[in-house]
Amino acid sequence: MADIESLLKETRTFKPDPQFSRSANWNKKTVAAYRKEGEKNPERFWARMAKENVSWFSPWKKVLDWKPPYAKWFVGAKTNVSYNCLDRHLEGENAWRRNKAAIIWEGEPGDSRVITYAELHREVCRFANVLKSKGVTRKDRVILYMPMIPEAAIAMLACTRIGAAHSIVFGGFSAEALRDRIVDADAKLVVTADGGYRKGEPFGLKAQVDAAVRRAPSVESVVVVQRTGQKVTMKRGRDCWYHEEMAAASPVCPPAKLDAEHPLFILYTSGTTGKPKGILHTTGGYLTHVATTTRAIFDLKETDVYWCTADVGWITGHSYVVYGPLACGATTLMYEGVPTHPGPDRWWSLIAKWGVTILYTAPTAIRTFIRLGDDLPKAHDLSSLRLLGSVGEPINPEAWIWYHEVIGGKRCPIVDTWWQTETGGIMISSLPGSVATKPGSATFPLPGIDAAILDEEGNEVKPSSGGLLALRKPWPGMLRGIWGDKARFKEVYWSKWKNTYFPGDGAQRDRQGYFWIMGRIDDVMNISGHRIGTMEVESALVSHRDVAEAAVVGRPDEITGTAVVAFVTPRGGVKPGAPFIKTLKGHVTKEIGAIARPADIRFTNALPKTRSGKIMRRLLRDIASGREVAGDTSTLEDFSVLASLKESDEN
Ligand code: WTA
């Protein structure tokens, strides 16, 4: 609570610039009207948004069918996501967009491509035909395991064109993690690349796919994009090259007329217990949510060059690199590599080079740049920027102010956007033309969204007192379930209160009603804005033959927000020490990926447990962050454990 207390003392407010307000897509008057309608009749509001922002082949019979916890939006309507992102920008009064840049892509080595809407349409149709030729239908799942290259967006859109659900696995995940996801999704085809570029070096992807698919029998075909030209082995009858297939494919493929509730994608995300959850999103509601929020929050105009720095492997990459901006007919920038190659000013040179007008990124990146110094951004012309966004974790006021002053030149509004993989799109955020912002607050729920701060019993808490964030009404982009696990869906999200969604975050509202999000209250760590379950890292550690027991907690980290700390009890006879630490860090990287690699590993003979055998993580968290162990320890089974843990800290 201490963090949020200090955040709440933040008194600076930033009013919207009158000129910005006047030309905003959603001005003050519109927002006021939408809020009113959203409160009184959210279904009518969302139906209005669905008509305004999405094109439908046939209308719905019912806006919402809500049988808690199952929602169906725009029941009976037919649409297609790729049609909305492509075809409708080539026809009628929008036909001038044919030659507008849809994607501006820059590779890490400095190569680039500008792909127009007409060209993207042809490429997507071709790849949709490739998928069809491999026997993929609207009943199937396709895994994408790719670097940040245009082919990732092409493959996503091609799946939506024929109604196959995609499931993107972040390219930084290991072969093990990839295999688990392929098996869980029961996928028929994998799209990958030989590799990609990162920190100036090519990294491989195909070898991981080979290792994963060896033990994933559902996979019939693997399509490989040639990106780096590195040597890969191609298995005859299963593997084929993307460029060869595309050369032979027709650029004509009509979009499938899909039901609004047709599965669009599955995206795996970490939970408190067990393996990652396959979050299922569907077609019409998701598209309505992301198209509406992109237009309203980022205030997208035809002339904007919009850059969201997320990887397509995360939900932000799905909703706000690809689907939201393309549905709006915008120009979206994709960058392949790390921010620091070939120099630490790569992002700023990209902004200057392409004239980026909107930048949407994560606090962890902002904090990294603060540390690198103001000279780097100041050496580049960032005057094209007109709006900034933040996502992934609470942004600390210092980072907010730096972002505002050094990157935004004090002229750009900042939108701090709270949402989750499960919500599909942004839920709580400032609206740049109408809401006064406070550094560190995501401000208010969007029109049509009913968010509140509740206590365990479901009562709304008083202003300025901590509680749990809750969503009391269904929204169009909400998850429709956990793939293959109905019981877990109910248990994780809907069991705390009646008919109310529990996101797992703590929060407060101040006296003006502003929302201040505190972060996860469960055992999910938010590392550089990415969710990793403590449980996942623990199971990776104990899968090593020399580990008897492990407990993992997060500790605050200046740059990444949270760093992974592991307490490990080695098996008898195993020597704890630097070489073993290195082995274990490598082991976690192999099992999950570098993102979950522990920053610290500490050895201990025993873990602090309650009499019922539950690990007391609260104590471990205190020790990991170097704090005095505070609070109640009366349930601790063996007090000597605490003393020995503290000793291990001093060593
Ligand atoms: C956290 C990322 C504070 C939160 C889009 C949430 C935030 C989790 C914010 C979801 C924000 C995201 N302020 N916290 N603006 N945005 N979070 O699924 O804890 O990767 O529950 O989705 O990130 O992470 P996910």
XYZ file of C-alpha atoms and ligand atoms in Angstrom:
676
model
C 0.000 0.000 0.000
C 2.888 2.382 0.615
C 3.423 2.899 -3.118
C -0.156 3.839 -3.791
C -0.235 6.135 -0.768
C 2.625 8.127 -2.228
C 1.030 8.086 -5.671
C -2.147 9.501 -4.219
C -0.243 12.467 -2.875
C 0.516 13.396 -6.481
C -1.308 16.686 -6.950
C -0.106 17.878 -10.350
C -2.849 17.915 -12.958
C -2.527 18.514 -16.673
C -5.550 19.928 -18.455
C -6.157 19.097 -22.094
C -4.901 21.693 -24.519
C -7.941 23.607 -25.899
C -6.708 23.311 -29.455
C -6.205 19.569 -29.097
C -9.686 19.267 -27.599
C -11.305 21.123 -30.467
C -9.950 18.777 -33.104
C -10.090 15.549 -31.053
C -12.013 12.573 -32.490
C -13.897 12.526 -29.213
C -14.275 16.059 -27.870
C -15.628 17.062 -24.471
C -19.225 17.116 -25.613
C -19.041 13.717 -27.283
C -17.383 12.180 -24.242
C -19.978 13.607 -21.886
C -22.788 12.234 -24.027
C -21.103 8.826 -24.355
C -20.490 8.596 -20.613
C -24.115 9.298 -19.940
C -25.331 6.750 -22.439
C -22.706 4.220 -21.325
C -23.923 4.469 -17.773
C -27.635 4.382 -18.504
C -27.601 1.917 -21.333
C -24.200 0.370 -22.089
C -25.687 -1.915 -24.727
C -26.991 1.021 -26.692
C -23.634 2.743 -26.412
C -21.712 -0.320 -27.653
C -24.205 -0.889 -30.462
C -23.571 2.706 -31.539
C -19.808 2.047 -31.485
C -20.257 -1.211 -33.415
C -22.133 0.630 -36.168
C -19.714 3.532 -36.269
C -16.434 1.654 -36.196
C -17.064 -1.772 -37.731
C -18.506 -2.893 -41.071
C -20.912 -5.827 -40.885
C -22.113 -8.221 -43.599
C -25.385 -8.687 -41.752
C -26.789 -7.047 -38.606
C -27.231 -8.509 -35.123
C -30.486 -9.750 -33.701
C -29.484 -8.912 -30.152
C -26.712 -6.659 -28.856
C -25.863 -8.722 -25.788
C -26.748 -12.147 -24.519
C -25.452 -12.232 -20.929
C -25.654 -15.486 -19.024
C -22.996 -14.876 -16.401
C -20.153 -15.512 -16.798
C -20.817 -16.065 -20.504
C -21.388 -13.104 -22.786
C -22.250 -13.063 -26.468
C -22.094 -9.726 -28.256
C -23.839 -8.758 -31.476
C -25.631 -12.066 -31.602
C -26.346 -13.334 -35.091
C -24.296 -10.653 -36.875
C -21.726 -11.539 -39.514
C -18.414 -9.821 -40.158
C -14.747 -10.473 -40.883
C -11.744 -8.884 -39.184
C -9.487 -8.851 -42.253
C -12.330 -7.287 -44.264
C -12.500 -4.497 -41.687
C -8.728 -4.043 -41.619
C -8.243 -4.185 -45.407
C -11.056 -4.426 -47.972
C -13.145 -1.595 -46.625
C -10.199 0.776 -47.046
C -10.030 -0.052 -50.762
C -13.651 0.565 -51.650
C -16.095 3.429 -52.153
C -15.270 6.722 -50.527
C -12.255 5.200 -48.762
C -10.700 3.961 -52.013
C -8.054 6.698 -51.820
C -6.481 4.680 -48.987
C -5.418 1.985 -51.482
C -1.988 3.578 -51.709
C -1.755 4.792 -48.126
C 0.913 3.127 -45.992
C -0.733 0.485 -43.829
C 2.500 -0.811 -42.321
C 5.823 0.952 -42.116
C 8.300 -1.658 -41.054
C 11.905 -1.271 -40.058
C 14.213 -4.209 -39.436
C 16.892 -4.034 -36.804
C 19.753 -4.005 -39.367
C 18.158 -0.871 -40.907
C 16.290 -2.439 -43.835
C 12.727 -1.208 -44.225
C 9.463 -1.766 -46.098
C 6.418 0.392 -46.603
C 3.333 -1.677 -47.373
C 0.235 0.009 -48.724
C -3.296 -1.106 -47.947
C -3.739 -2.493 -51.475
C -0.510 -4.448 -51.235
C -1.251 -5.737 -47.745
C -4.632 -6.892 -49.009
C -3.020 -8.896 -51.825
C -0.422 -10.449 -49.518
C -3.054 -11.423 -46.960
C -5.254 -12.989 -49.650
C -2.271 -14.932 -50.973
C -1.372 -16.246 -47.561
C -4.993 -17.102 -46.822
C -4.877 -19.247 -49.965
C -1.632 -20.853 -48.783
C -3.325 -21.748 -45.495
C -6.285 -23.205 -47.370
C -3.965 -25.256 -49.563
C -2.531 -26.798 -46.386
C -5.995 -27.861 -45.319
C -6.569 -25.136 -42.715
C -10.253 -24.324 -42.191
C -12.343 -22.179 -39.861
C -12.342 -25.053 -37.407
C -8.553 -24.983 -36.913
C -5.872 -23.265 -34.856
C -2.660 -21.867 -36.349
C 0.401 -21.092 -34.223
C 2.564 -18.096 -35.111
C 6.090 -18.074 -33.693
C 7.699 -15.162 -35.437
C 9.931 -12.129 -35.184
C 8.462 -8.624 -35.606
C 8.265 -8.697 -39.385
C 5.336 -7.750 -41.655
C 4.709 -11.438 -42.349
C 3.529 -11.776 -38.730
C 0.717 -9.278 -39.386
C 0.030 -10.872 -42.777
C -0.308 -14.314 -41.184
C -2.625 -12.963 -38.454
C -4.896 -11.283 -40.976
C -4.843 -14.326 -43.283
C -6.103 -16.499 -40.427
C -8.935 -14.084 -39.742
C -9.779 -14.002 -43.424
C -10.635 -17.698 -43.483
C -11.781 -17.924 -39.856
C -8.921 -20.006 -38.446
C -8.011 -18.956 -34.900
C -4.395 -17.915 -34.437
C -2.325 -18.295 -31.346
C 0.845 -16.257 -31.290
C 3.702 -17.469 -29.156
C 6.225 -14.743 -28.337
C 9.515 -15.439 -30.168
C 11.420 -15.201 -26.868
C 9.711 -18.273 -25.443
C 11.582 -21.563 -25.404
C 10.845 -24.731 -27.404
C 9.286 -26.200 -24.245
C 6.895 -23.290 -23.797
C 6.086 -23.365 -27.509
C 5.307 -27.064 -27.411
C 2.979 -26.707 -24.405
C 0.987 -24.052 -26.253
C 0.822 -25.998 -29.531
C -0.440 -29.053 -27.670
C -2.974 -27.137 -25.593
C -4.355 -25.365 -28.672
C -4.240 -28.596 -30.713
C -2.839 -26.608 -33.644
C -2.596 -27.911 -37.190
C -0.071 -25.529 -38.682
C 2.844 -23.412 -37.461
C 4.075 -20.249 -39.166
C 7.608 -19.300 -38.222
C 10.815 -17.810 -39.647
C 14.366 -19.050 -39.900
C 15.065 -16.376 -37.295
C 15.093 -12.659 -36.627
C 17.514 -9.931 -35.553
C 18.154 -8.914 -31.964
C 21.016 -6.862 -30.547
C 22.779 -6.975 -33.892
C 22.803 -10.750 -34.156
C 20.497 -13.183 -35.893
C 18.657 -15.459 -33.480
C 17.016 -18.724 -34.500
C 13.381 -19.772 -34.357
C 13.086 -22.748 -36.703
C 15.229 -25.041 -34.544
C 12.887 -24.398 -31.591
C 9.899 -25.217 -33.779
C 11.563 -28.488 -34.839
C 12.148 -29.430 -31.213
C 8.599 -28.476 -30.211
C 6.809 -30.150 -33.116
C 8.668 -33.417 -32.560
C 6.411 -33.872 -29.533
C 3.309 -32.105 -30.844
C 1.625 -34.577 -33.183
C -1.274 -32.301 -34.164
C 1.008 -30.212 -36.396
C 0.800 -31.194 -40.070
C 2.629 -28.299 -41.717
C 5.235 -25.662 -40.918
C 5.569 -22.554 -43.091
C 8.931 -20.782 -42.799
C 9.601 -17.141 -43.652
C 13.163 -16.489 -44.773
C 14.351 -13.526 -42.732
C 18.006 -13.997 -41.813
C 19.115 -16.593 -44.350
C 20.629 -18.746 -41.611
C 20.849 -22.468 -42.210
C 17.803 -24.459 -41.175
C 16.690 -28.016 -41.739
C 13.484 -28.453 -43.670
C 11.544 -31.633 -43.120
C 10.168 -32.928 -46.377
C 6.379 -33.257 -46.499
C 5.961 -31.042 -43.426
C 7.979 -27.858 -43.961
C 7.788 -25.327 -46.781
C 9.149 -21.850 -47.520
C 6.768 -18.928 -47.268
C 8.184 -17.162 -50.359
C 7.801 -20.253 -52.537
C 4.208 -20.828 -51.487
C 3.329 -17.140 -51.869
C 4.761 -16.980 -55.387
C 2.354 -19.691 -56.450
C -0.720 -18.419 -54.571
C -3.587 -16.380 -55.995
C -4.072 -12.832 -54.630
C -7.833 -13.302 -54.656
C -9.565 -14.727 -51.598
C -12.993 -13.522 -50.487
C -13.305 -12.947 -46.723
C -15.310 -15.602 -44.877
C -18.588 -14.270 -43.491
C -18.118 -15.196 -39.868
C -20.398 -15.147 -36.902
C -19.700 -12.315 -34.445
C -18.851 -14.960 -31.840
C -16.526 -16.950 -34.113
C -13.138 -17.583 -32.379
C -10.556 -15.016 -33.469
C -7.496 -15.916 -31.440
C -6.164 -17.617 -28.361
C -3.363 -15.931 -26.454
C -1.631 -17.646 -23.575
C -0.989 -15.664 -20.424
C 0.314 -16.453 -16.963
C -1.901 -17.162 -14.022
C -1.341 -17.844 -10.365
C -1.330 -21.598 -10.583
C -0.643 -24.242 -13.162
C 0.171 -23.792 -16.800
C -0.549 -20.628 -18.794
C -4.179 -19.967 -19.653
C -5.315 -19.832 -23.275
C -7.383 -16.657 -23.337
C -10.037 -16.870 -26.045
C -11.230 -13.830 -27.974
C -13.922 -13.753 -30.614
C -14.642 -11.671 -33.696
C -17.284 -8.924 -33.538
C -17.075 -7.720 -29.950
C -13.276 -7.682 -29.894
C -13.111 -5.750 -33.151
C -15.672 -3.219 -31.911
C -13.715 -2.738 -28.698
C -10.263 -2.308 -30.270
C -11.406 -0.158 -33.204
C -13.384 2.153 -30.893
C -10.644 2.540 -28.300
C -7.893 3.066 -30.891
C -9.834 5.876 -32.540
C -10.861 7.526 -29.299
C -7.791 7.159 -27.093
C -5.040 7.618 -29.665
C -7.132 10.165 -31.539
C -5.974 8.618 -34.823
C -6.117 10.883 -37.851
C -5.456 9.957 -41.488
C -2.094 11.687 -41.440
C -0.759 10.086 -38.266
C 2.214 7.769 -38.093
C 1.333 5.638 -35.126
C 3.905 3.537 -33.312
C 3.093 1.002 -30.609
C 6.363 -0.603 -29.563
C 4.892 -3.910 -28.335
C 5.749 -7.262 -29.896
C 2.899 -9.057 -31.669
C 3.487 -11.911 -29.232
C 1.668 -9.948 -26.505
C -1.905 -8.690 -26.365
C -0.798 -5.088 -26.916
C 0.735 -6.173 -30.215
C -2.517 -7.855 -31.241
C -4.891 -5.047 -30.318
C -2.817 -1.908 -30.826
C -0.106 -2.771 -33.375
C -2.296 -4.709 -35.807
C -6.076 -4.899 -35.368
C -7.001 -1.513 -33.844
C -4.900 0.723 -36.108
C -5.615 -1.226 -39.314
C -9.353 -1.288 -38.574
C -9.073 2.515 -38.358
C -7.225 2.717 -41.707
C -4.165 4.140 -39.983
C -0.439 3.866 -40.670
C 1.157 1.592 -38.086
C 4.889 1.322 -37.575
C 6.518 -1.999 -36.714
C 10.110 -2.240 -35.546
C 11.900 -5.569 -35.369
C 14.690 -5.117 -32.867
C 15.857 -3.835 -29.508
C 15.784 -0.110 -28.601
C 19.561 0.018 -28.174
C 20.911 -1.202 -31.498
C 23.120 -0.050 -33.159
C 23.093 2.777 -30.589
C 21.007 3.605 -27.510
C 19.139 6.272 -29.501
C 17.577 3.928 -32.062
C 13.989 4.727 -31.033
C 14.521 8.461 -31.243
C 16.139 8.160 -34.644
C 13.189 6.026 -35.786
C 10.736 8.704 -34.633
C 12.662 11.378 -36.483
C 13.128 9.227 -39.592
C 9.477 8.284 -40.056
C 7.882 11.355 -38.476
C 6.102 9.347 -35.808
C 3.201 11.328 -34.336
C 1.881 8.896 -31.687
C 4.058 6.740 -29.437
C 2.590 3.994 -27.240
C 5.047 2.182 -24.987
C 5.681 0.714 -21.521
C 6.997 2.319 -18.311
C 9.913 -0.142 -18.198
C 11.200 1.264 -21.511
C 10.726 4.824 -20.282
C 12.717 4.089 -17.118
C 15.518 2.546 -19.175
C 15.741 5.696 -21.286
C 15.739 7.947 -18.239
C 18.809 6.119 -17.049
C 20.511 6.499 -20.437
C 20.207 10.277 -20.158
C 18.392 13.178 -21.792
C 21.091 13.825 -24.384
C 20.022 10.902 -26.545
C 16.432 11.998 -27.227
C 17.512 15.642 -27.307
C 19.876 14.905 -30.183
C 16.907 13.990 -32.422
C 13.996 15.915 -33.818
C 10.973 14.598 -31.935
C 8.733 17.513 -32.858
C 6.441 15.289 -34.946
C 5.079 13.660 -31.755
C 1.632 14.831 -30.666
C 0.405 12.118 -28.282
C 2.056 9.620 -25.923
C 0.709 6.440 -24.345
C 1.712 4.075 -21.564
C 0.698 0.487 -20.822
C 1.682 -2.642 -18.920
C 2.199 -1.506 -15.362
C 1.657 1.509 -13.173
C 3.782 4.412 -14.377
C 5.583 6.196 -11.562
C 5.095 9.992 -11.557
C 8.824 10.629 -12.147
C 8.759 8.560 -15.320
C 5.489 10.224 -16.380
C 6.954 13.705 -16.001
C 10.127 12.753 -17.867
C 8.064 11.248 -20.694
C 5.960 14.404 -20.792
C 8.860 16.848 -20.747
C 11.760 15.185 -22.530
C 9.918 13.070 -25.110
C 6.684 15.003 -25.440
C 8.249 18.475 -25.266
C 5.482 19.377 -22.779
C 2.990 19.584 -25.635
C 1.753 15.963 -25.912
C -1.073 14.557 -23.808
C -0.274 11.245 -22.126
C -2.790 8.419 -22.085
C -2.102 5.898 -19.315
C -4.100 2.860 -20.368
C -5.128 0.058 -18.007
C -6.234 -3.262 -19.479
C -5.292 -6.941 -19.713
C -4.941 -9.855 -22.100
C -8.349 -10.892 -20.805
C -10.073 -7.571 -21.448
C -8.981 -7.553 -25.109
C -8.852 -3.772 -25.251
C -8.279 -0.708 -23.089
C -10.724 -0.297 -20.172
C -9.478 2.579 -18.039
C -7.732 5.489 -19.687
C -7.588 9.178 -20.171
C -9.272 10.545 -23.291
C -6.855 13.094 -24.677
C -9.319 15.809 -25.639
C -11.387 15.817 -22.506
C -9.762 14.432 -19.369
C -7.288 16.279 -17.143
C -4.491 13.848 -16.299
C -2.592 13.211 -13.077
C 0.821 11.529 -13.341
C 0.418 7.902 -12.260
C -3.345 7.658 -12.654
C -5.103 5.931 -15.555
C -7.932 8.395 -14.773
C -11.429 6.989 -15.504
C -13.125 3.937 -17.004
C -14.119 4.450 -20.632
C -17.764 5.089 -21.480
C -19.673 1.801 -21.385
C -17.223 0.260 -18.881
C -18.350 -0.253 -15.304
C -15.232 -0.415 -13.115
C -15.245 -0.104 -9.342
C -13.051 -0.684 -6.298
C -14.540 -3.333 -4.024
C -13.620 -5.079 -0.828
C -13.575 -8.863 -0.490
C -17.308 -8.866 0.245
C -18.132 -6.862 -2.851
C -18.863 -3.516 -1.193
C -17.529 -0.395 -2.817
C -14.726 1.066 -0.691
C -14.531 4.694 0.420
C -12.411 7.150 -1.602
C -8.653 6.897 -0.935
C -8.851 3.467 0.632
C -7.362 0.447 -1.032
C -9.406 -2.326 -2.561
C -9.740 -4.685 -5.466
C -10.419 -3.559 -8.986
C -13.654 -5.030 -10.350
C -15.605 -4.923 -13.620
C -19.310 -5.158 -12.948
C -20.754 -5.364 -16.445
C -19.695 -7.340 -19.517
C -17.874 -5.465 -22.300
C -17.489 -6.364 -25.995
C -13.784 -7.281 -25.938
C -13.979 -9.499 -22.873
C -12.469 -12.964 -22.959
C -15.003 -15.624 -23.838
C -13.225 -18.301 -21.838
C -10.037 -20.187 -21.144
C -9.360 -22.578 -23.999
C -10.498 -26.022 -22.938
C -11.042 -25.160 -19.269
C -14.464 -23.885 -18.273
C -13.992 -24.589 -14.586
C -10.813 -22.557 -14.397
C -12.457 -19.641 -16.234
C -15.183 -19.475 -13.598
C -12.832 -20.013 -10.708
C -10.152 -17.477 -11.672
C -12.287 -14.563 -12.793
C -15.823 -14.980 -11.534
C -15.721 -16.597 -8.118
C -14.814 -13.642 -5.909
C -18.108 -11.798 -6.293
C -21.424 -12.523 -7.947
C -21.516 -11.857 -11.707
C -18.534 -9.524 -11.415
C -15.170 -9.929 -13.101
C -12.044 -9.956 -10.926
C -8.926 -8.778 -12.802
C -6.470 -9.537 -9.978
C -5.289 -5.937 -9.479
C -5.377 -3.769 -6.388
C -6.445 -0.148 -6.787
C -7.796 3.008 -5.184
C -9.834 5.995 -6.242
C -9.033 9.457 -5.023
C -11.592 12.058 -3.975
C -12.129 13.193 -7.548
C -12.842 9.630 -8.588
C -9.539 9.061 -10.418
C -8.411 5.441 -10.535
C -4.920 4.577 -9.276
C -3.899 1.033 -10.176
C -1.570 -0.606 -7.711
C -0.638 -3.777 -9.580
C -1.179 -7.492 -9.074
C -2.365 -8.736 -5.730
C -1.839 -12.404 -6.594
C 1.274 -14.402 -7.379
C 1.682 -13.031 -10.846
C 4.810 -10.942 -11.372
C 4.809 -8.059 -13.813
C 8.297 -8.088 -15.350
C 8.903 -5.323 -17.880
C 5.144 -5.233 -18.335
C 4.916 -8.979 -18.986
C 3.065 -11.374 -16.790
C 4.952 -14.339 -15.383
C 3.463 -16.579 -12.701
C 5.697 -17.350 -9.710
C 4.348 -20.877 -10.086
C 5.683 -21.214 -13.646
C 9.207 -20.318 -12.578
C 8.938 -22.623 -9.567
C 7.932 -25.589 -11.691
C 10.769 -24.843 -14.104
C 13.235 -24.819 -11.177
C 12.022 -28.024 -9.556
C 12.144 -29.777 -12.909
C 15.946 -29.614 -12.523
C 17.177 -32.857 -10.977
C 19.318 -31.105 -8.353
C 16.494 -28.978 -6.946
C 14.398 -30.302 -4.071
C 12.147 -27.297 -3.561
C 11.819 -23.759 -4.828
C 9.816 -20.649 -4.061
C 9.764 -17.626 -6.304
C 8.800 -14.057 -5.484
C 9.170 -10.680 -7.119
C 11.164 -7.793 -5.725
C 10.933 -4.185 -6.899
C 13.385 -3.302 -9.658
C 14.101 0.194 -10.854
C 13.994 -0.675 -14.552
C 11.899 -3.808 -15.025
C 9.361 -2.985 -12.300
C 9.750 -6.438 -10.795
C 12.697 -8.819 -10.769
C 12.467 -12.578 -10.167
C 14.021 -13.858 -6.940
C 14.194 -17.613 -6.370
C 14.738 -19.370 -3.056
C 16.038 -22.837 -3.793
C 16.616 -25.870 -1.613
C 19.127 -28.084 -3.416
C 18.993 -31.853 -3.162
C 21.343 -33.480 -0.684
C 24.953 -33.573 -1.784
C 24.575 -30.750 -4.301
C 26.989 -27.874 -3.800
C 25.277 -24.499 -3.864
C 27.424 -21.811 -5.412
C 28.042 -19.656 -8.453
C 28.236 -22.480 -11.035
C 24.949 -23.963 -9.797
C 23.292 -20.529 -9.916
C 24.389 -20.178 -13.525
C 23.062 -23.648 -14.350
C 19.694 -22.871 -12.779
C 19.335 -19.528 -14.540
C 20.084 -21.286 -17.826
C 17.600 -23.994 -16.964
C 14.756 -21.512 -16.453
C 15.668 -19.827 -19.745
C 15.480 -23.196 -21.484
C 12.169 -24.143 -19.892
C 10.312 -20.830 -20.264
C 12.479 -18.194 -21.903
C 14.890 -15.447 -20.918
C 12.045 -13.253 -19.676
C 11.543 -15.525 -16.647
C 15.236 -15.861 -15.807
C 15.748 -15.142 -12.084
C 17.775 -12.048 -11.229
C 18.793 -13.594 -7.889
C 18.931 -17.172 -6.707
C 19.370 -17.833 -2.994
C 19.959 -21.202 -1.424
C 18.283 -22.270 1.770
C 17.879 -25.501 3.673
C 14.177 -24.947 4.180
C 11.422 -22.598 3.083
C 9.187 -20.726 5.525
C 5.874 -22.560 5.654
C 2.676 -22.432 7.590
C 1.615 -25.449 9.598
C -0.614 -26.450 6.707
C 2.420 -26.433 4.416
C 1.751 -23.228 2.477
C 4.852 -21.253 1.589
C 4.731 -17.848 3.257
C 5.582 -15.711 0.274
C 4.990 -12.496 2.150
C 8.053 -13.236 4.273
C 10.084 -14.172 1.231
C 9.064 -10.978 -0.500
C 10.276 -8.953 2.474
C 13.577 -10.786 2.517
C 13.998 -10.545 -1.259
C 13.518 -6.777 -1.198
C 15.820 -6.331 1.764
C 12.982 -5.168 4.021
C 12.537 -5.972 7.683
C 10.168 -8.916 7.916
C 6.971 -7.214 8.995
C 3.516 -8.415 9.876
C 2.221 -11.533 11.464
C 4.535 -14.538 11.590
C 2.548 -16.495 14.147
C 1.456 -19.086 11.582
C 5.063 -19.884 10.708
C 5.820 -23.482 11.480
C 9.531 -23.271 12.181
C 10.969 -19.949 13.303
C 14.568 -20.995 12.778
C 13.897 -20.978 9.023
C 13.411 -17.229 9.126
C 16.719 -16.689 10.862
C 18.593 -18.890 8.428
C 16.982 -17.159 5.440
C 18.164 -13.818 6.737
C 21.630 -15.251 7.114
C 21.600 -16.485 3.535
C 20.829 -12.887 2.633
C 23.867 -11.566 4.401
C 26.196 -13.981 2.641
C -0.931 -4.406 -15.429
C -1.176 -5.821 -20.804
C -1.206 -0.176 -14.120
C -2.060 -4.853 -14.519
C -2.086 -4.844 -21.561
C -2.821 -5.832 -15.392
C -1.280 -1.916 -15.615
C -1.716 -6.504 -16.157
C -1.541 -1.011 -16.674
C -2.158 -7.056 -17.468
C -1.610 0.385 -16.358
C -1.496 -3.038 -17.458
N -1.436 0.748 -15.071
N -1.119 -1.490 -14.353
N -1.817 1.321 -17.281
N -1.665 -1.749 -17.802
N -1.247 -3.159 -16.150
O -2.313 -9.196 -19.640
O -1.520 -5.507 -13.392
O 0.053 -8.496 -20.183
O -3.588 -6.768 -14.656
O -1.899 -6.973 -20.511
O -0.735 -5.469 -16.355
O -1.072 -7.555 -18.213
P -1.272 -8.141 -19.667
